[in-house]
Coordinates of C-alpha atoms and ligand atoms in Angstrom, one line a residue:
Q1 CA 236.8 5.2 166.0
N2 CA 234.7 5.7 169.1
L3 CA 232.4 8.4 167.5
P4 CA 230.1 9.7 170.2
G5 CA 231.2 13.1 171.5
K6 CA 233.7 13.5 168.7
T7 CA 233.4 16.1 166.0
A8 CA 233.0 15.9 162.2
F9 CA 233.4 18.8 159.8
V10 CA 231.4 18.3 156.6
T11 CA 231.9 20.6 153.6
G12 CA 228.9 21.0 151.4
G13 CA 227.1 19.6 154.4
A14 CA 223.9 21.5 154.0
S15 CA 222.4 19.7 151.0
G16 CA 222.3 16.3 149.3
I17 CA 225.0 13.8 150.1
G18 CA 226.8 16.1 152.7
L19 CA 223.5 16.5 154.6
G20 CA 223.0 12.7 154.5
I21 CA 226.5 12.3 155.9
A22 CA 225.8 14.9 158.6
K23 CA 222.6 13.1 159.6
A24 CA 224.3 9.8 159.9
L25 CA 227.2 11.2 161.9
L26 CA 224.8 13.0 164.2
G27 CA 222.9 9.7 164.6
A28 CA 226.2 8.1 165.7
G29 CA 226.5 10.7 168.5
M30 CA 229.0 13.1 166.9
N31 CA 229.1 16.8 167.0
V32 CA 228.7 18.0 163.3
V33 CA 229.9 21.1 161.7
V34 CA 228.0 21.7 158.5
A35 CA 230.0 24.1 156.3
D36 CA 228.4 25.3 153.1
I37 CA 228.5 28.2 150.7
R38 CA 224.7 28.6 150.4
Q39 CA 223.0 30.2 153.3
D40 CA 219.5 29.0 152.2
H41 CA 220.9 25.4 152.3
L42 CA 222.3 26.1 155.8
D43 CA 219.0 27.4 157.0
A44 CA 217.1 24.4 155.6
A45 CA 219.7 21.9 157.0
R46 CA 219.5 23.4 160.4
A47 CA 215.8 22.8 160.4
E48 CA 216.2 19.3 159.1
L49 CA 219.0 18.2 161.3
D50 CA 217.9 16.9 164.7
G51 CA 221.0 17.5 166.7
G52 CA 220.4 20.5 168.9
D53 CA 223.6 22.1 170.1
R54 CA 225.6 19.3 168.5
V55 CA 225.2 21.0 165.1
L56 CA 227.2 24.1 164.1
A57 CA 226.2 25.5 160.7
L58 CA 228.9 27.7 159.1
Q59 CA 228.8 29.7 155.9
L60 CA 232.0 28.7 154.0
D61 CA 233.3 28.9 150.5
V62 CA 235.8 26.0 150.4
T63 CA 237.9 27.8 147.8
D64 CA 238.6 30.6 150.3
R65 CA 241.7 29.5 152.3
A66 CA 241.5 32.2 155.0
A67 CA 237.8 31.5 155.5
F68 CA 238.5 27.8 155.8
A69 CA 241.0 28.4 158.6
A70 CA 238.5 30.7 160.3
A71 CA 235.8 28.0 160.0
A72 CA 238.2 25.4 161.5
D73 CA 239.0 27.8 164.4
A74 CA 235.2 28.3 165.0
A75 CA 234.7 24.5 165.0
E76 CA 237.5 24.0 167.5
A77 CA 236.3 26.9 169.6
R78 CA 232.8 25.3 169.8
F79 CA 233.7 21.6 170.1
G80 CA 237.4 21.4 171.0
A81 CA 238.9 19.3 168.1
I82 CA 238.0 18.0 164.7
H83 CA 238.2 14.2 164.3
I84 CA 236.4 13.6 161.0
L85 CA 236.8 15.7 157.9
C86 CA 234.4 15.1 155.0
N87 CA 235.6 17.0 151.9
N88 CA 232.3 16.8 150.2
A89 CA 231.5 20.2 148.6
G90 CA 231.3 19.8 144.9
V91 CA 230.0 21.3 141.7
A92 CA 229.6 19.9 138.2
V93 CA 229.4 20.9 134.6
V94 CA 229.2 18.3 131.9
G95 CA 229.3 18.2 128.2
P96 CA 231.8 17.8 125.3
T97 CA 235.4 18.5 126.3
D98 CA 235.9 20.7 123.2
L99 CA 233.2 23.1 124.5
A100 CA 234.8 23.6 127.9
T101 CA 236.3 27.0 128.6
F102 CA 239.1 27.8 131.0
A103 CA 236.4 29.1 133.3
D104 CA 234.6 25.8 133.3
W105 CA 237.8 24.0 134.2
D106 CA 238.9 26.5 136.8
W107 CA 235.5 26.6 138.5
V108 CA 235.0 22.8 138.9
M109 CA 238.6 22.1 139.7
G110 CA 238.7 25.0 142.1
V111 CA 235.9 23.7 144.2
N112 CA 236.2 20.0 143.8
V113 CA 239.9 19.6 143.9
G114 CA 241.1 23.0 145.3
G115 CA 238.4 22.9 148.1
T116 CA 239.5 19.4 149.0
I117 CA 243.2 20.5 149.1
N118 CA 242.2 23.4 151.3
G119 CA 240.4 21.1 153.7
I120 CA 243.4 18.8 154.0
V121 CA 246.0 21.5 154.4
T122 CA 243.8 23.3 156.9
I123 CA 242.6 20.4 159.0
L124 CA 245.1 17.5 158.7
P125 CA 247.8 19.2 160.8
R126 CA 245.2 20.0 163.5
M127 CA 244.1 16.3 163.5
L128 CA 247.6 15.0 163.8
A129 CA 248.4 17.6 166.6
H130 CA 245.5 16.6 168.8
G131 CA 246.5 13.0 168.6
E132 CA 243.0 11.6 169.3
G133 CA 242.8 9.9 165.9
G134 CA 241.1 11.1 162.8
H135 CA 239.4 10.2 159.6
I136 CA 239.3 12.0 156.2
V137 CA 236.6 11.1 153.7
N138 CA 236.9 12.7 150.2
T139 CA 233.6 12.6 148.3
A140 CA 234.8 11.5 144.8
S141 CA 232.4 9.7 142.5
M142 CA 232.0 6.4 140.7
S143 CA 233.1 8.5 137.6
A144 CA 236.6 8.5 139.1
L145 CA 236.7 4.8 138.6
V146 CA 234.5 4.1 135.6
P147 CA 235.0 6.5 132.6
A148 CA 231.9 8.4 131.6
P149 CA 232.3 10.3 128.3
G150 CA 231.3 13.9 128.5
T151 CA 232.4 14.3 132.1
T152 CA 236.1 15.0 131.6
I153 CA 236.4 18.0 133.9
Y154 CA 234.3 16.5 136.7
S155 CA 235.7 13.0 136.5
S156 CA 239.3 14.0 136.3
G157 CA 238.8 16.1 139.4
K158 CA 237.2 13.2 141.2
A159 CA 240.1 10.9 140.2
A160 CA 242.4 13.5 141.8
V161 CA 240.5 13.4 145.1
T162 CA 240.4 9.6 145.0
S163 CA 244.1 9.5 144.4
M164 CA 244.7 11.8 147.4
M165 CA 243.1 9.2 149.7
E166 CA 244.9 6.3 148.1
C167 CA 248.3 8.1 148.6
M168 CA 247.5 9.5 152.1
R169 CA 246.1 6.3 153.6
P170 CA 249.3 4.3 153.8
E171 CA 251.2 7.4 154.8
L172 CA 249.0 8.4 157.7
E173 CA 247.5 5.2 159.0
S174 CA 250.3 4.7 161.5
R175 CA 249.8 8.2 162.7
G176 CA 246.2 7.6 163.6
V177 CA 244.5 9.2 160.6
I178 CA 242.5 6.9 158.2
C179 CA 241.6 8.0 154.7
S180 CA 238.7 7.0 152.6
A181 CA 237.5 7.7 149.1
F182 CA 233.7 7.8 148.9
C183 CA 232.7 7.0 145.3
P184 CA 228.9 7.1 144.9
G185 CA 226.8 6.7 141.7
A186 CA 223.7 8.8 141.2
V187 CA 222.2 10.2 144.4
Q188 CA 219.2 12.5 144.9
S189 CA 220.6 15.9 145.5
N190 CA 220.6 19.6 144.4
I191 CA 223.7 19.3 142.3
A192 CA 221.9 20.3 139.2
E193 CA 221.6 23.8 140.8
A194 CA 225.4 24.0 141.2
G195 CA 225.6 26.9 138.7
R196 CA 224.0 29.2 141.2
T197 CA 227.2 29.4 143.2
R198 CA 229.4 29.9 140.2
P199 CA 231.6 33.0 140.7
A200 CA 231.0 35.9 138.3
D201 CA 234.7 35.9 137.3
L202 CA 234.4 32.3 136.2
A203 CA 230.9 32.7 134.5
E204 CA 231.9 32.2 130.9
T205 CA 230.9 28.7 130.1
G206 CA 231.0 26.6 127.0
Y207 CA 228.0 24.7 128.3
A208 CA 225.2 27.2 128.5
E209 CA 222.7 25.1 126.6
A210 CA 223.8 21.8 128.0
D211 CA 223.4 23.1 131.6
K212 CA 219.9 24.4 131.0
G213 CA 218.9 20.8 130.1
R214 CA 220.6 19.5 133.2
Q215 CA 218.8 21.9 135.5
A216 CA 215.5 20.9 134.1
G217 CA 215.9 17.7 136.1
G218 CA 216.2 14.2 135.0
S219 CA 213.3 11.8 134.8
L220 CA 215.3 9.1 136.5
F221 CA 215.8 11.0 139.7
H222 CA 213.4 8.7 141.6
L223 CA 215.8 5.8 140.9
Y224 CA 218.7 7.5 142.5
Q225 CA 219.8 6.5 146.0
T226 CA 218.8 8.9 148.8
K227 CA 221.1 11.0 150.9
E228 CA 220.1 9.0 153.9
E229 CA 221.1 5.7 152.3
V230 CA 224.5 7.0 151.2
G231 CA 225.0 8.9 154.5
E232 CA 224.6 5.6 156.4
R233 CA 227.0 3.9 154.0
V234 CA 229.6 6.5 154.7
L235 CA 229.2 6.0 158.4
A236 CA 229.6 2.3 158.0
G237 CA 232.7 2.9 155.8
I238 CA 234.2 5.1 158.5
L239 CA 233.4 2.5 161.2
N240 CA 235.0 -0.2 159.1
D241 CA 238.1 1.8 158.1
E242 CA 237.3 1.2 154.4
L243 CA 239.6 2.8 151.8
Y244 CA 236.9 2.7 149.0
I245 CA 233.4 3.4 150.2
L246 CA 231.2 2.3 147.3
T247 CA 227.5 2.3 147.0
H248 CA 226.1 1.4 143.6
A249 CA 226.2 -2.3 142.5
E250 CA 225.6 -1.5 138.8
F251 CA 229.2 -0.3 138.4
L252 CA 230.7 -3.7 139.4
V253 CA 231.5 -4.7 135.8
G254 CA 232.9 -1.3 134.9
V255 CA 235.2 -1.3 137.9
R256 CA 236.3 -4.8 137.2
E257 CA 237.0 -4.0 133.5
R258 CA 239.1 -1.0 134.4
G259 CA 241.1 -3.1 136.8
E260 CA 241.5 -5.9 134.3
A261 CA 242.5 -3.5 131.5
T262 CA 245.2 -1.8 133.5
S263 CA 246.5 -5.1 134.8
A264 CA 246.6 -6.5 131.2
A265 CA 248.5 -3.4 130.0
V266 CA 251.4 -4.0 132.5
Q267 CA 254.5 -5.7 131.1
V268 CA 254.8 -9.0 133.0
Q269 CA 258.6 -9.4 132.7
L270 CA 260.9 -7.1 134.6
P271 CA 264.0 -6.0 132.7
E272 CA 267.0 -8.4 132.9
N273 CA 268.9 -6.2 135.4
A274 CA 269.5 -7.6 138.9
E275 CA 269.6 -4.3 140.6
Y276 CA 266.4 -3.1 138.9
K277 CA 264.7 -6.4 139.8
Q278 CA 265.9 -6.2 143.4
T279 CA 265.0 -2.6 143.8
F280 CA 261.8 -2.0 141.9
G281 CA 260.5 -5.5 141.8
V282 CA 260.6 -5.8 145.5
L283 CA 259.4 -2.2 146.1
F284 CA 256.3 -2.7 143.9
R285 CA 255.8 -6.3 144.9
N286 CA 256.1 -7.9 141.4
S287 CA 255.9 -11.6 142.1
A288 CA 257.4 -12.4 138.7
I289 CA 260.9 -12.0 140.1
Ligands
LIG1 P1 224.3 19.3 146.3 O1 224.4 20.4 145.4 O2 223.0 18.8 146.8 O3 225.2 19.5 147.6 C1 226.5 20.2 147.5 C2 226.6 21.3 148.5 O4 227.9 21.9 148.3 C3 225.6 22.4 148.3 O5 224.9 22.7 149.5 C4 226.4 23.6 147.8 O6 225.9 24.8 148.3 C5 227.7 23.3 148.4 N1 228.8 23.9 147.8 C6 229.0 24.1 146.4 N2 230.1 24.9 146.2 C7 230.6 25.1 147.5 C8 231.8 25.8 147.9 N3 232.6 26.5 147.0 N4 232.0 25.9 149.2 C9 231.2 25.3 150.1 N5 230.1 24.6 149.8 C10 229.8 24.5 148.4 O7 225.1 18.1 145.5 P2 225.5 16.6 146.0 O8 225.2 15.8 144.8 O9 225.1 16.3 147.3 O10 227.1 16.8 145.9 C11 227.9 16.5 147.0 C12 229.2 15.8 146.5 O11 228.9 14.5 146.0 C13 229.9 16.5 145.4 O12 231.3 16.5 145.6 C14 229.5 15.8 144.2 O13 230.4 15.9 143.2 C15 229.5 14.4 144.7 N6 228.7 13.4 144.0 C16 227.4 13.5 143.7 C17 226.7 12.6 143.0 C18 225.2 12.7 142.8 O14 224.7 11.8 142.0 N7 224.5 13.6 143.4 C19 227.4 11.3 142.6 C20 228.8 11.3 142.9 C21 229.4 12.3 143.6

């Protein structure tokens, strides 16, 4: 895409990774809508972002569909059209799966998966309608690709938003919209504070103690990548039309092992049925036929 003068809409764009993405896209000459549930984050982001009137900061809870449509309207009213959608807003709660309450599942899935769905349903038709080309980037996580015990809720939601991009990419490419799954490892951010935006009706958690520990902050924080590093990586991924935008080299073996394990589990021989072979063998490109 030719980015200067075009518009990006970044959810959760006022902190951490989203702010890093917003910075990089502004640096590339885009208009950037930073949409975030936290007003304090929006105020801080406005001060940190050096984009003048190319920045529009909007308060938005991505789980609120009517508000999402209103935010998209506001973005279009200001900048004309949305060309890049970064579904990045996310929250996390981690711990043993047996301690998870329905509220833990509903909260994390509601924001991380539901918020992404709301972004796609709200903005994809607008992108296709303006016909100037578009790009959707779902912020997933390396945990979508490499299993991390104790992160069932978070990781299964991230696998869902990765799968959305994998399915949508071949579907939409010919219509001018490119889809990318951004799967970072650990990044310096405020995600340990995510509990602050947890709605009162989903407050009952099975992880009260575990969460306290998380919020105390990790001693390895200084080793995490910075929001600027990953923001630039996302920009490069957009410019290169990458399906998987990956950042952290230490996961190479884990990614490879998963690919090898799933490949090894596939039955090599197709059933001895000519119609089956011709239909599914060709459709799914099994070279064994
Ligand atoms: P962050 O907490 O610094 O930024 C997330 C932003 O999303 C915050 O400003 C928060 O107010 C906003 N937000 C939360 N709920 C929202 C809602 N309902 N509607 C609108 N905005 C909402 O955290 P971080 O780490 O930058 O997270 C961004 C994304 O990156 C998330 O999807 C997260 O799961 C993902 N991620 C983070 C990693 C990390 O190590 N920090 C690693 C892999 C993925």
